[in-house]
Every structure is written in structure tokens, then in C-alpha cells.
Short mmCIF file of C-alpha atoms (C1' of nucleotides) in Angstrom, two decimals:
data_model
loop_
_atom_site.label_atom_id
_atom_site.label_comp_id
_atom_site.label_asym_id
_atom_site.label_seq_id
_atom_site.Cartn_x
_atom_site.Cartn_y
_atom_site.Cartn_z
CA MET A 4 0.00 0.00 0.00
CA SER A 5 1.26 3.45 -0.88
CA LYS A 6 2.30 5.80 1.85
CA VAL A 7 -0.55 7.44 3.73
CA ARG A 8 -1.09 11.14 3.12
CA VAL A 9 -3.91 12.95 4.87
CA ARG A 10 -4.79 16.58 5.31
CA PHE A 11 -6.69 18.92 7.56
CA ALA A 12 -8.21 21.74 5.58
CA PRO A 13 -9.81 24.41 7.73
CA SER A 14 -11.39 27.49 6.31
CA PRO A 15 -9.99 30.58 8.06
CA THR A 16 -13.24 32.34 8.81
CA GLY A 17 -13.00 32.02 12.59
CA TYR A 18 -11.20 30.21 15.37
CA LEU A 19 -10.55 26.47 15.51
CA HIS A 20 -13.64 24.96 17.06
CA ILE A 21 -14.15 21.70 18.89
CA GLY A 22 -15.46 19.84 15.85
CA GLY A 23 -12.63 20.97 13.61
CA ALA A 24 -10.15 20.05 16.29
CA ARG A 25 -11.46 16.52 16.42
CA THR A 26 -11.27 16.17 12.65
CA ALA A 27 -7.70 17.47 12.78
CA LEU A 28 -6.92 15.07 15.61
CA PHE A 29 -8.25 12.04 13.74
CA ASN A 30 -6.23 12.99 10.67
CA PHE A 31 -3.14 13.53 12.79
CA LEU A 32 -3.51 10.23 14.59
CA PHE A 33 -4.17 8.34 11.40
CA ALA A 34 -1.10 9.82 9.78
CA ARG A 35 1.13 9.07 12.75
CA ARG A 36 -0.28 5.60 13.18
CA HIS A 37 0.65 4.73 9.61
CA GLN A 38 3.88 6.72 9.53
CA GLY A 39 2.21 8.85 6.93
CA THR A 40 2.21 12.55 6.19
CA PHE A 41 -0.13 15.10 7.72
CA VAL A 42 -0.70 18.07 5.45
CA LEU A 43 -2.20 21.34 6.58
CA ARG A 44 -4.07 23.28 3.95
CA ILE A 45 -5.86 26.58 4.40
CA GLU A 46 -9.06 26.70 2.39
CA ASP A 47 -9.35 30.40 1.76
CA THR A 48 -10.95 30.54 -1.66
CA ASP A 49 -13.62 32.76 -0.14
CA THR A 50 -11.41 35.81 -0.20
CA VAL A 51 -14.09 37.95 1.36
CA ARG A 52 -14.49 35.99 4.57
CA SER A 53 -11.02 34.57 5.06
CA THR A 54 -8.63 36.41 7.36
CA GLN A 55 -5.02 36.06 8.41
CA GLU A 56 -6.08 36.46 12.04
CA SER A 57 -8.18 33.34 11.73
CA VAL A 58 -5.26 31.44 10.23
CA ASP A 59 -3.06 32.52 13.14
CA GLU A 60 -5.71 31.51 15.64
CA ILE A 61 -6.13 28.09 14.06
CA LEU A 62 -2.40 27.40 13.95
CA LYS A 63 -2.05 28.50 17.56
CA ALA A 64 -4.81 26.14 18.65
CA MET A 65 -3.31 23.23 16.72
CA ARG A 66 0.07 23.81 18.27
CA TRP A 67 -1.48 24.03 21.72
CA LEU A 68 -3.17 20.68 21.17
CA GLY A 69 0.08 19.20 19.96
CA LEU A 70 -1.19 18.41 16.48
CA SER A 71 1.95 19.00 14.47
CA TRP A 72 1.76 18.86 10.70
CA ASP A 73 4.42 17.73 8.27
CA GLU A 74 3.67 19.88 5.25
CA GLY A 75 2.12 23.28 4.82
CA PRO A 76 0.30 25.34 5.63
CA PHE A 77 -0.58 25.64 1.98
CA TYR A 78 -2.88 28.48 1.05
CA GLN A 79 -5.38 27.93 -1.71
CA SER A 80 -5.46 31.65 -2.34
CA GLY A 81 -1.92 31.29 -3.66
CA ARG A 82 -2.89 28.59 -6.12
CA PHE A 83 -5.57 30.30 -8.18
CA PRO A 84 -3.65 29.98 -11.47
CA LEU A 85 -3.62 26.22 -11.05
CA TYR A 86 -7.38 26.05 -10.48
CA LYS A 87 -8.01 28.40 -13.40
CA GLU A 88 -6.04 26.13 -15.64
CA LYS A 89 -7.98 23.08 -14.48
CA VAL A 90 -11.27 24.88 -15.09
CA GLN A 91 -10.14 25.75 -18.63
CA GLN A 92 -9.21 22.13 -19.18
CA LEU A 93 -12.68 20.94 -18.17
CA LEU A 94 -14.26 23.66 -20.28
CA ARG A 95 -12.29 22.57 -23.33
CA GLN A 96 -13.24 18.98 -22.76
CA GLY A 97 -16.88 19.89 -22.39
CA LYS A 98 -16.89 18.57 -18.82
CA ALA A 99 -17.86 22.03 -17.59
CA TYR A 100 -19.81 24.88 -19.11
CA ARG A 101 -20.51 28.56 -18.71
CA CYS A 102 -23.72 29.56 -16.97
CA TYR A 103 -25.16 33.02 -17.32
CA CYS A 104 -27.97 32.74 -14.80
CA THR A 105 -27.90 35.50 -12.18
CA PRO A 106 -27.93 34.86 -8.44
CA GLU A 107 -31.38 36.43 -8.31
CA GLU A 108 -32.78 34.06 -10.93
CA LEU A 109 -31.27 31.10 -9.15
CA GLU A 110 -32.63 32.17 -5.79
CA GLN A 111 -36.06 32.49 -7.29
CA LYS A 112 -35.90 29.04 -8.86
CA ARG A 113 -34.74 27.54 -5.57
CA GLU A 114 -37.64 29.03 -3.67
CA GLN A 115 -40.12 27.89 -6.26
CA ALA A 116 -38.76 24.36 -6.24
CA MET A 117 -38.94 24.23 -2.45
CA ALA A 118 -42.48 25.56 -2.52
CA GLU A 119 -43.47 22.86 -4.98
CA GLY A 120 -41.82 20.21 -2.86
CA ARG A 121 -39.08 19.48 -5.34
CA LYS A 122 -35.41 19.28 -4.56
CA PRO A 123 -33.99 22.76 -5.07
CA LYS A 124 -31.34 21.87 -7.61
CA TYR A 125 -30.04 23.81 -10.59
CA ASP A 126 -32.42 23.31 -13.52
CA GLY A 127 -29.76 23.15 -16.22
CA THR A 128 -30.83 26.25 -18.13
CA CYS A 129 -27.35 26.92 -19.50
CA ARG A 130 -26.19 23.32 -19.68
CA ASN A 131 -26.73 22.96 -23.39
CA LEU A 132 -26.33 26.52 -24.57
CA LYS A 133 -24.78 26.55 -28.03
CA GLU A 134 -23.53 30.11 -28.43
CA SER A 135 -21.11 31.56 -25.95
CA ARG A 136 -21.86 35.02 -24.62
CA GLU A 137 -18.44 36.08 -23.50
CA GLU A 138 -19.47 39.64 -22.83
CA LYS A 139 -21.96 38.70 -20.12
CA PRO A 140 -20.80 37.72 -16.63
CA TYR A 141 -20.82 33.99 -16.10
CA VAL A 142 -19.93 31.25 -13.70
CA VAL A 143 -18.55 27.84 -14.66
CA ARG A 144 -20.55 24.77 -13.76
CA PHE A 145 -19.40 21.18 -13.62
CA ARG A 146 -21.36 18.91 -15.94
CA SER A 147 -22.72 16.13 -13.75
CA PRO A 148 -23.96 12.80 -15.09
CA GLU A 149 -27.76 12.79 -15.33
CA SER A 150 -28.33 9.14 -14.66
CA GLY A 151 -26.76 6.19 -12.95
CA VAL A 152 -25.66 5.62 -9.38
CA THR A 153 -22.50 6.72 -7.62
CA THR A 154 -21.33 4.51 -4.79
CA PHE A 155 -18.33 4.71 -2.55
CA GLU A 156 -17.10 2.68 0.37
CA ASP A 157 -16.76 4.94 3.38
CA LEU A 158 -14.14 3.71 5.83
CA ILE A 159 -16.40 4.58 8.74
CA LYS A 160 -19.94 4.26 7.43
CA GLY A 161 -19.63 1.55 4.82
CA ALA A 162 -21.19 1.70 1.36
CA ILE A 163 -23.00 4.92 0.50
CA SER A 164 -24.92 5.40 -2.75
CA PHE A 165 -26.47 8.36 -4.53
CA HIS A 166 -28.66 8.52 -7.60
CA ASN A 167 -26.92 10.82 -10.01
CA ASP A 168 -30.19 12.47 -10.96
CA GLU A 169 -30.27 13.89 -7.45
CA LEU A 170 -27.11 15.81 -8.18
CA ASP A 171 -27.03 19.12 -9.99
CA ASP A 172 -24.33 20.97 -11.87
CA ILE A 173 -22.47 22.85 -9.20
CA ILE A 174 -20.56 26.05 -9.68
CA ILE A 175 -16.80 25.53 -9.76
CA GLN A 176 -15.81 29.07 -10.71
CA ARG A 177 -17.48 32.26 -9.59
CA THR A 178 -18.31 35.30 -11.69
CA ASP A 179 -15.17 36.98 -10.39
CA GLY A 180 -13.05 34.09 -11.62
CA THR A 181 -12.30 32.57 -8.22
CA PRO A 182 -12.86 28.84 -7.79
CA THR A 183 -15.22 27.25 -5.26
CA TYR A 184 -14.66 24.72 -2.53
CA ASN A 185 -15.98 21.54 -4.12
CA PHE A 186 -13.63 21.98 -7.04
CA VAL A 187 -10.43 23.10 -5.37
CA VAL A 188 -10.72 20.47 -2.72
CA VAL A 189 -10.53 17.84 -5.43
CA VAL A 190 -7.79 19.56 -7.41
CA ASP A 191 -5.66 19.95 -4.31
CA ASP A 192 -6.29 16.50 -2.92
CA VAL A 193 -5.16 15.14 -6.27
CA GLU A 194 -2.19 17.47 -6.55
CA MET A 195 -1.08 16.81 -2.99
CA GLY A 196 -1.43 13.07 -3.35
CA ILE A 197 -3.94 12.71 -0.55
CA THR A 198 -4.70 9.02 -0.01
CA HIS A 199 -7.35 9.29 2.72
CA VAL A 200 -9.90 12.05 3.02
CA ILE A 201 -10.95 12.14 6.67
CA ARG A 202 -13.47 14.88 7.28
CA GLY A 203 -16.79 15.77 8.88
CA ASP A 204 -20.01 13.98 8.23
CA ASP A 205 -21.46 17.10 6.68
CA HIS A 206 -19.38 16.41 3.58
CA VAL A 207 -21.00 13.09 2.73
CA ASN A 208 -23.34 14.80 0.31
CA ASN A 209 -20.45 16.48 -1.48
CA THR A 210 -18.63 13.23 -2.02
CA PRO A 211 -20.44 11.90 -5.11
CA ARG A 212 -19.95 15.18 -6.99
CA GLN A 213 -16.32 15.19 -5.97
CA ILE A 214 -15.96 11.64 -7.20
CA HIS A 215 -17.23 12.78 -10.60
CA MET A 216 -14.63 15.50 -10.60
CA TYR A 217 -11.84 13.08 -9.80
CA GLU A 218 -13.02 11.11 -12.80
CA ALA A 219 -13.23 14.18 -14.99
CA LEU A 220 -9.71 15.09 -13.97
CA GLY A 221 -8.56 11.57 -14.73
CA ALA A 222 -7.37 11.07 -11.16
CA ALA A 223 -7.48 8.07 -8.88
CA LEU A 224 -9.95 8.19 -6.00
CA PRO A 225 -8.73 8.52 -2.41
CA ALA A 226 -10.38 6.58 0.39
CA PHE A 227 -13.09 8.50 2.22
CA ALA A 228 -13.83 8.46 5.94
CA HIS A 229 -16.62 10.65 7.28
CA VAL A 230 -16.54 11.24 10.99
CA PRO A 231 -19.85 11.97 12.75
CA MET A 232 -20.76 15.43 13.94
CA ILE A 233 -20.60 16.69 17.49
CA LEU A 234 -23.92 17.87 18.91
CA GLY A 235 -24.91 19.96 21.89
CA ALA A 236 -26.97 18.70 24.84
CA ASP A 237 -30.18 19.42 22.91
CA LYS A 238 -28.94 17.27 20.03
CA THR A 239 -28.57 20.14 17.64
CA ARG A 240 -25.32 20.97 15.99
CA LEU A 241 -22.77 22.20 18.54
CA SER A 242 -22.69 25.99 18.63
CA LYS A 243 -21.92 28.86 20.95
CA ARG A 244 -25.34 28.40 22.51
CA HIS A 245 -24.01 25.24 24.13
CA GLY A 246 -21.03 27.00 25.70
CA ALA A 247 -17.49 27.53 24.52
CA THR A 248 -16.74 25.99 21.14
CA SER A 249 -13.34 27.53 20.55
CA VAL A 250 -10.37 25.37 21.41
CA MET A 251 -8.42 28.26 22.86
CA ALA A 252 -11.35 29.23 25.06
CA TYR A 253 -10.71 25.97 26.89
CA GLU A 254 -7.10 26.93 27.41
CA GLU A 255 -8.30 30.16 28.97
CA MET A 256 -10.72 28.31 31.21
CA GLY A 257 -7.84 26.28 32.60
CA TYR A 258 -8.09 23.08 30.63
CA LEU A 259 -5.05 21.02 29.71
CA PRO A 260 -4.50 20.13 26.06
CA GLU A 261 -4.10 16.45 26.88
CA ALA A 262 -7.52 16.48 28.55
CA LEU A 263 -9.19 18.01 25.52
CA VAL A 264 -7.41 15.62 23.17
CA ASN A 265 -8.39 12.65 25.33
CA TYR A 266 -11.99 13.82 25.52
CA LEU A 267 -12.30 14.56 21.83
CA VAL A 268 -10.87 11.27 20.72
CA ARG A 269 -13.21 9.29 22.97
CA LEU A 270 -16.16 11.18 21.58
CA GLY A 271 -16.77 8.84 18.70
CA TRP A 272 -13.84 6.49 19.02
CA SER A 273 -13.17 3.75 21.51
CA HIS A 274 -10.71 1.10 22.45
CA GLY A 275 -12.65 -1.34 24.60
CA ASP A 276 -13.37 0.12 28.00
CA GLN A 277 -10.29 2.29 28.19
CA GLU A 278 -10.91 5.95 29.02
CA ILE A 279 -7.47 7.46 29.57
CA PHE A 280 -5.06 7.73 26.66
CA SER A 281 -1.78 9.55 26.24
CA LEU A 282 -1.05 10.95 22.81
CA GLU A 283 1.60 8.27 22.29
CA GLU A 284 -0.89 5.58 23.16
CA LEU A 285 -3.44 7.05 20.79
CA ILE A 286 -0.95 7.03 17.96
CA GLU A 287 -0.38 3.38 18.67
CA LYS A 288 -4.02 2.42 19.01
CA PHE A 289 -6.07 4.71 16.79
CA SER A 290 -7.96 3.18 13.93
CA LEU A 291 -10.83 4.35 11.77
CA GLU A 292 -12.61 1.00 12.19
CA ASN A 293 -13.29 1.88 15.81
CA VAL A 294 -14.81 5.26 15.04
CA GLY A 295 -18.55 5.21 15.68
CA ARG A 296 -21.06 6.01 12.97
CA SER A 297 -23.53 8.23 14.78
CA ALA A 298 -23.31 11.78 16.04
CA GLY A 299 -22.20 12.34 19.62
CA VAL A 300 -23.26 14.82 22.26
CA PHE A 301 -20.56 17.04 23.72
CA ASN A 302 -20.47 16.41 27.46
CA PRO A 303 -18.67 19.17 29.40
CA GLU A 304 -18.79 17.19 32.68
CA LYS A 305 -16.77 14.37 31.27
CA LEU A 306 -14.23 16.78 29.83
CA LEU A 307 -13.99 18.32 33.28
CA TRP A 308 -13.41 14.92 34.83
CA LEU A 309 -10.61 14.19 32.37
CA ASN A 310 -9.11 17.57 33.08
CA SER A 311 -9.11 16.89 36.81
CA HIS A 312 -7.49 13.56 36.09
CA TYR A 313 -4.65 15.19 34.21
CA ILE A 314 -4.28 17.90 36.83
CA LYS A 315 -4.00 15.22 39.52
CA ASN A 316 -1.43 13.24 37.61
CA GLY A 317 0.51 15.83 35.67
CA ASP A 318 4.02 17.03 36.38
CA SER A 319 3.72 19.60 39.17
CA ARG A 320 6.47 21.79 37.77
CA ARG A 321 4.84 22.08 34.39
CA LEU A 322 1.44 22.64 36.00
CA GLY A 323 2.99 25.26 38.25
CA GLY A 324 4.14 27.18 35.21
CA LEU A 325 0.67 27.03 33.70
CA LEU A 326 -0.88 28.06 37.00
CA GLN A 327 1.36 31.10 37.07
CA ARG A 328 -0.11 32.27 33.79
CA HIS A 329 -3.61 32.03 35.21
CA LEU A 330 -2.66 33.87 38.39
CA GLU A 331 -1.11 36.63 36.35
CA ARG A 332 -4.17 36.87 34.16
CA MET A 333 -6.07 37.52 37.38
CA GLY A 334 -3.72 40.40 38.01
CA LEU A 335 -1.74 38.68 40.74
CA ALA A 336 2.02 38.88 40.93
CA VAL A 337 4.00 35.73 41.64
CA PRO A 338 7.20 36.91 43.33
CA ARG A 339 8.34 33.40 44.25
CA PRO A 340 7.44 31.07 41.37
CA GLU A 341 9.48 28.31 43.00
CA VAL A 342 6.58 27.66 45.41
CA LEU A 343 4.19 26.99 42.54
CA PRO A 344 4.84 23.24 42.21
CA ASP A 345 4.08 22.90 45.94
CA VAL A 346 0.92 24.91 45.46
CA VAL A 347 -0.11 22.57 42.66
CA VAL A 348 0.47 19.56 44.90
CA LEU A 349 -1.75 21.13 47.55
CA PHE A 350 -4.62 21.95 45.23
CA ARG A 351 -4.51 19.30 42.53
CA GLU A 352 -6.86 16.96 44.39
CA ARG A 353 -9.59 19.54 44.69
CA ASP A 354 -9.56 21.72 41.60
CA LYS A 355 -10.72 20.55 38.22
CA THR A 356 -9.26 23.38 36.17
CA LEU A 357 -6.22 25.62 36.48
CA GLU A 358 -8.57 28.56 36.52
CA GLU A 359 -10.32 27.17 39.57
CA MET A 360 -6.96 26.43 41.15
CA ALA A 361 -5.79 29.97 40.55
CA LYS A 362 -8.93 31.30 42.21
CA ASN A 363 -8.66 29.04 45.22
CA ALA A 364 -4.93 29.59 45.66
CA ALA A 365 -5.17 33.33 45.13
CA PHE A 366 -5.09 34.06 48.86
CA LEU A 367 -1.46 32.96 48.85
CA PHE A 368 -0.58 35.72 46.43
CA ARG A 369 -2.60 38.61 47.76
CA ASP A 370 -1.37 41.15 50.29
CA LYS A 371 -4.17 40.08 52.57
CA PRO A 372 -7.01 37.58 52.25
CA GLU A 373 -10.38 38.58 50.89
CA LEU A 374 -12.50 37.94 53.93
CA ASP A 375 -15.73 36.05 53.41
CA GLU A 376 -18.32 37.79 55.58
CA ALA A 377 -20.29 34.76 56.67
CA ALA A 378 -17.09 32.92 57.54
CA ALA A 379 -15.78 35.82 59.60
CA GLU A 380 -19.06 36.16 61.46
CA LYS A 381 -18.97 32.53 62.37
CA PHE A 382 -15.33 32.00 63.30
CA LEU A 383 -13.69 35.36 63.96
CA VAL A 384 -15.77 36.05 67.02
CA ALA A 385 -15.00 37.20 70.52
CA ALA A 386 -15.35 33.68 71.85
CA ASN A 387 -12.33 32.66 69.78
CA ARG A 388 -10.13 35.49 70.97
CA GLY A 389 -8.31 33.46 73.56
CA LEU A 390 -7.87 30.64 71.11
CA LEU A 391 -6.31 32.90 68.48
CA GLU A 392 -4.00 34.42 71.04
CA ALA A 393 -2.83 30.97 72.08
CA ILE A 394 -2.29 29.96 68.47
CA ILE A 395 -0.27 33.07 67.77
CA LEU A 396 1.82 32.44 70.83
CA HIS A 397 2.64 28.90 69.81
CA LEU A 398 3.27 29.71 66.17
CA GLU A 399 5.69 32.46 67.07
CA ARG A 400 7.85 29.81 68.66
CA CYS A 401 7.13 27.03 66.22
CA ASP A 402 10.41 26.00 64.65
CA PRO A 403 10.89 24.89 61.98
CA PHE A 404 7.78 26.27 60.33
CA THR A 405 6.94 23.04 58.61
CA HIS A 406 3.90 20.79 58.25
CA ASP A 407 4.93 18.34 60.98
CA ALA A 408 6.20 20.97 63.40
CA LEU A 409 3.01 22.95 62.98
CA GLU A 410 0.99 19.86 63.66
CA ASP A 411 2.84 19.52 66.98
CA CYS A 412 2.40 23.21 67.83
CA ILE A 413 -1.30 23.20 67.10
CA GLY A 414 -1.52 19.95 69.01
CA ARG A 415 -0.24 21.77 72.06
CA VAL A 416 -2.87 24.47 71.59
CA MET A 417 -5.49 21.73 71.48
CA ALA A 418 -4.13 20.19 74.66
CA GLU A 419 -4.13 23.54 76.44
CA THR A 420 -7.59 24.57 75.41
CA GLY A 421 -9.14 21.12 75.31
CA LEU A 422 -10.56 21.89 71.87
CA LYS A 423 -10.79 19.43 68.99
CA MET A 424 -9.07 19.86 65.67
CA GLY A 425 -12.18 21.14 63.94
CA LYS A 426 -12.62 23.93 66.45
CA VAL A 427 -9.03 25.06 66.20
CA ALA A 428 -8.44 24.73 62.48
CA GLN A 429 -11.41 26.69 61.19
CA PRO A 430 -10.59 30.06 62.82
CA VAL A 431 -7.02 29.74 61.57
CA ARG A 432 -8.25 28.88 58.09
CA VAL A 433 -10.58 31.84 57.96
CA ALA A 434 -7.95 34.22 59.30
CA VAL A 435 -5.36 33.04 56.85
CA THR A 436 -7.34 32.27 53.69
CA GLY A 437 -10.39 34.45 54.23
CA GLY A 438 -12.78 31.53 53.81
CA THR A 439 -13.84 28.20 55.27
CA VAL A 440 -12.57 26.04 52.43
CA SER A 441 -8.93 25.28 51.70
CA PRO A 442 -6.35 22.51 51.82
CA SER A 443 -4.95 21.44 55.19
CA VAL A 444 -3.85 24.41 57.28
CA PHE A 445 -0.63 22.57 58.13
CA ALA A 446 0.20 22.52 54.45
CA ILE A 447 -0.80 26.09 53.73
CA LEU A 448 1.09 27.85 56.49
CA PRO A 449 4.61 26.81 55.47
CA ILE A 450 3.99 28.16 51.97
CA LEU A 451 2.70 31.40 53.38
CA GLY A 452 5.62 31.58 55.82
CA ARG A 453 5.72 32.39 59.51
CA GLU A 454 5.77 36.13 59.08
CA GLU A 455 2.79 36.33 56.75
CA THR A 456 0.86 33.76 58.75
CA LEU A 457 1.30 35.71 61.98
CA LYS A 458 0.47 38.94 60.23
CA ARG A 459 -2.85 37.53 59.10
CA LEU A 460 -3.63 35.97 62.47
CA ARG A 461 -2.92 39.23 64.27
CA ALA A 462 -5.04 41.14 61.80
CA ALA A 463 -7.90 38.76 62.53
CA LEU A 464 -7.40 39.17 66.24
CA ALA A 465 -7.38 42.92 65.91
CA MET A 466 -10.65 42.70 64.05
CA ILE A 467 -12.31 40.87 66.92
CA LYS A 468 -11.26 43.42 69.50
"C1'" G B 26 -40.13 19.09 0.92
"C1'" U B 27 -36.21 15.85 -1.46
"C1'" C B 28 -31.84 13.08 -0.80
"C1'" C B 29 -27.94 10.96 2.41
"C1'" C B 30 -26.50 9.11 7.15
"C1'" U B 31 -27.81 7.20 11.88
"C1'" A B 32 -30.33 4.54 16.40
"C1'" U B 33 -27.50 0.19 23.51
"C1'" C B 34 -28.30 3.67 30.45
"C1'" G B 35 -29.46 11.27 30.96
"C1'" U B 36 -24.38 11.48 28.19
"C1'" C B 37 -19.78 8.94 25.92
"C1'" U B 38 -19.44 3.97 24.80
"C1'" A B 39 -18.25 -2.04 24.95
"C1'" G B 40 -20.88 -5.98 22.77
"C1'" C B 41 -23.20 -6.32 16.74
"C1'" C B 42 -19.32 -7.90 11.23
"C1'" C B 43 -18.41 -14.22 12.93
"C1'" G B 44 -26.57 -15.03 16.58
"C1'" G B 45 -26.25 -18.61 22.29
"C1'" C B 46 -20.64 -16.91 27.13
"C1'" C B 47 -25.63 -10.48 27.88
"C1'" U B 48 -30.52 -11.74 34.12
"C1'" A B 49 -26.14 -6.24 28.43
"C1'" G B 50 -19.96 -4.45 30.64
"C1'" G B 51 -17.11 0.27 31.50
"C1'" A B 52 -16.86 5.71 32.07
"C1'" C B 53 -19.09 10.72 33.25
"C1'" A B 54 -23.15 12.67 35.93
"C1'" C B 55 -26.61 11.59 39.89
"C1'" C B 56 -28.01 9.19 44.83
"C1'" G B 57 -26.34 6.66 49.50
"C1'" G B 58 -22.35 5.10 52.86
"C1'" C B 59 -17.19 5.15 54.61
"C1'" C B 60 -12.83 8.28 55.36
"C1'" U B 61 -12.11 13.36 57.44
"C1'" U B 62 -9.37 19.85 60.67
"C1'" U B 63 -13.27 22.59 56.30
"C1'" C B 64 -14.24 21.59 51.16
"C1'" A B 65 -12.73 18.26 47.99
"C1'" C B 66 -10.17 13.70 46.68
"C1'" G B 67 -10.39 8.52 47.41
"C1'" C B 68 -12.96 3.87 48.42
"C1'" C B 69 -17.58 0.92 48.57
"C1'" G B 70 -22.60 0.46 47.05
"C1'" G B 71 -27.00 2.04 44.18
"C1'" C B 72 -30.10 4.07 40.12
"C1'" G B 73 -30.12 3.53 34.94
"C1'" A B 74 -30.42 1.29 28.15
"C1'" C B 75 -30.82 -2.86 23.54
"C1'" G B 76 -36.79 3.22 20.06
"C1'" G B 77 -41.48 0.43 18.04
"C1'" G B 78 -43.46 -3.41 14.91
"C1'" G B 79 -42.87 -7.45 11.78
"C1'" G B 80 -39.91 -11.44 10.04
"C1'" U B 81 -35.52 -15.42 9.82
"C1'" U B 82 -33.90 -19.00 13.68
"C1'" C B 83 -34.16 -24.10 18.49
"C1'" A B 84 -32.09 -19.18 19.99
"C1'" A B 85 -31.55 -11.98 18.13
"C1'" A B 86 -28.86 -6.21 21.32
"C1'" U B 87 -26.52 -9.04 17.41
"C1'" C B 88 -29.27 -10.95 10.57
"C1'" C B 89 -33.53 -8.83 7.11
"C1'" C B 90 -37.83 -5.38 6.26
"C1'" C B 91 -41.09 -1.37 7.67
"C1'" C B 92 -42.19 2.66 10.95
"C1'" U B 93 -40.58 6.31 14.20
"C1'" G B 94 -36.90 9.43 16.35
"C1'" G B 95 -32.25 12.13 15.59
"C1'" G B 96 -28.50 14.40 12.51
"C1'" G B 97 -26.68 16.25 7.85
"C1'" A B 98 -27.04 18.25 2.82
"C1'" C B 99 -29.75 20.91 -0.76
"C1'" G B 100 -25.06 28.55 -1.36
"C1'" C B 101 -21.45 32.53 -6.96
"C1'" C B 102 -19.84 29.22 2.24
"C1'" A B 103 -16.43 25.63 3.34
#
RNA sequence: GUCCCUAUCGUCUAGCCCGGCCUAGGACACCGGCCUUUCACGCCGGCGACGGGGGUUCAAAUCCCCCUGGGGACGCCA
């Protein structure tokens, strides 16, 4: 079998969304699995809507996910002469023809057909025009067979057939001379030697026409694999209404790329009962045969669970670096980044995103804690004054200021006062963190340091008085 | 409307191709318990599905047909 060549071909009219990312991921995995080549191609034939910013955004998202490509990015906008030449070739061979119908006429015909319950396809008005009217604006249409059946074997869905009379003559070149998607995709896939076309389900209907174009161009057919769509909770196509759909929005919300990759690949693909996969493992195990055939619903809770899994198990130094970025985005300075890995270790069991971790660990990086009113009213009360004084006294002398030493010191406070752990820990927690929820106080205090800890405890005491 | 695709717990899925091992397995979520300095985490347990109807067969989640549901396409977008 010839060497595998696949491509991801986004259109740069926005950011990389979840669905596109999964298509890219499947292509990437398939290429790596077969030691093939992954080509990146920018489909920007719509010069009006395509932007460089979108290209940059898409590349950034792919890099973040770790989906590296081997060739490209190739821009279709830079290949117009090639397409023009191919259009001329089809025109000469009579496999395409000029159409002088105006957009308005076509729109009208479409509406009428719909109203009459017919399929709104091009009626072929200009298909057999004898004279050429060069002076009038025209588009070029591909001449589609009028009868017969076109069948292809989809690697995911199996055999798919279309009656050719359902197909109409689609436009391959616009009035302004630019080519359209269905044509360039074929020209480029042929030119770039693409062996497997792995793309979204929504392209199934385009496939028979594209097959005709391969034939018209005298090219061999690639294999096709159509991956099912991703839907929202209401089973409609995933959109902003269902929450974030941009890949980079997940980065901002504190998700790890490996979590998103793991989630996306399991949405529609499986390997027995296994849920957790590293990228290396995916490359080893991925196969199109195990991709499901029906659309899947995007489930944010499961993504969150995977993210928490990778936060729990990831390298604390790397996570610390990522956490720093989130803290800084919140406007907090991190004067001692070397404590960050320890912070990660403290919070990784409780926070499901880095964003959440940054929020919950923020008290460590503020000048003073943001006091939760209800918590203060409950624990920073006159009745606890003596307790706080005793704690301060013991902590002043607690040496070293470490987890175990602190445990001993607080233990002495408990012995003196006869109070249980719960009674002693909560006032300290509130004084130091500002709230009632945090990791173990014995773990927090060493990170904060003796000086800062005492400062906060004294401030709390002062408040009570 | 027409065409194409699709159908196992609320969701992602295993099983289906090669019918019996399925009183249908796993995961997320949810509920309960345990653990516990708070909140989590973790552990244990529970709830929960073969869309409906016909066939074929000794036997069907697994094969065939119809219906229904869902999705997609029908653009001088990709």
C-alpha cells in the first residue's frame, strides 16, 4: 500500500472549534499511526471571509493541542492559477460549461422548487447553450452525469450510494473568476497526493460530486472516511449556545490540552473500556474502524473529569508554570514562582481546572485575604479570641515552620484549650485564607511563611477586639 | 419538501461484522455510605439502556424489512 497522506483543511473564517479540532486530531492520529504525512491546507478561496487572524488563531490552537503537521500550511489563495487552468481544461473537454444565470434568478428558482416540494437543484438552463456570450458575466458549472448511481465505500460508514439524478451541476468558478470549494478540494487532494480524506459527516453529500470531478480530472480516488458530527446537549449541531466551542477558550478556562485531546478522541472512538489515553498511546491504538457512525453529544462534565485527572497526575512543575499564567491573568504577581509546584500539589486533588486552582490559591498571592463575611461572622468572634492568642503564641515559637512541626504546635494548643481539631483549624483557616474552604492548614502555612501567617492571624485578632 | 446518514443507560461507549458466554460491561453525571481539621479527593454500594413493529432462527442487542426518532445536505460558504 502506498504511503498514507492525509490533510486537515480548515477554512480561516473564525477560530478552531471543537469539531474541527477533532477532525484534525483524527487525521493527525491516522497519519502518525501509519507513519504517513499530515498536510495542513488553508481553504481560503472565499477571499471575502477569510482572514489572516483566523489562520493565526487556528495554527495557535493546533500547536497548543500538539497536532503538528508535516507539510504546509498551503494556502489555496496562492494557487488560483492552477485552479483556473484546471477549469479551462474541463471547459475545453466539455466537462464544464458557462452559466449566465444570475444569483437572483437562481434564488427564485430555488424558492419555487422548495415551494413545490421538489429538490432545489439547478435546472440546467445553460447546460446545453450553443452560443457563448463572453461579454456577459458567467460562472462555470461542472457537468454532472444525469443518470446512474454513484457509490463509494466509506471507511467509517460503509457503502454509500447516490442517484446521479439527485445531483445538480455545481458552480466551480465564480463570476469573479475565483474557484469554489468543491472543485479546489478535489484539485488539491489530487495534486497533494492525498490518499485518505478524513473529514466531517457534513461532507457526505459532497462526495459523489467530488468523485465525478476526480473522474473528470482523470485522477485516482482517495479513500473516504466521514466522521460523525458533534452535537450539543439538545442534540442540535454544537454551537456557541451550548457553551465555549473555541479550542483556545478551553485553554483560557484552565483546561489542559491532553484532557481536551483525550476527551475529543473518545467522543466517537473507543478502544474497549479504556478511558485514559496519552497521545503516544493514541498514535499506537487509533484506527478508523473503531470510530462510531452516529453523532455524539458534547459532554462538558466528562471533559472536566478528564481535566481533573490530568491535573491530579501531571508534572507539578509544568502545572505550576501554567498556574502562574492564570494567576497573572487575574492580576496577581508571583514573586516566588518556586513555590508553585508545591501549590499545585496542595490543590490538585480539589480543583478541576487551572482557573479554579488559581482562584482558590489566590489568597497565597494577595497582600491580605479577601474575607468572606459569613465565615468571619462565624469563626472570627470574641469567643475565639483566647484561642487565636494561644495559636499566635505557639506559632511564634514554632520551629521549623513546617507541616509536621506545625501539627505539633497546634496539638499543644489543642491540649491547652481542650478543643478538637475542627474547632481550632477553622478560625485559623478563615484568618489566613479568608474563607472556610482550603487545603490542610498545616500545608498552607509553610507556603505562606511564619511572618505572613502571623500577620494575618494578628489582623484577625485585631478585628475581633 | 427531497436526498444521504444514523439509532444500547441522561451522556460517551463495549458488545453487533463471525446469533447462544448479555438476568447487556465500562466511564461521566446523579443518589447513599465510609474516610475526614473545612471543602474536595479517594474507596464501597445504588439508580439507569438494547426506540417500536414485523420477520428469519431451536435461539436476536446481534441478521432482514417497515415505521418512528435524531442528525446532515440541498449557497457565486467551506
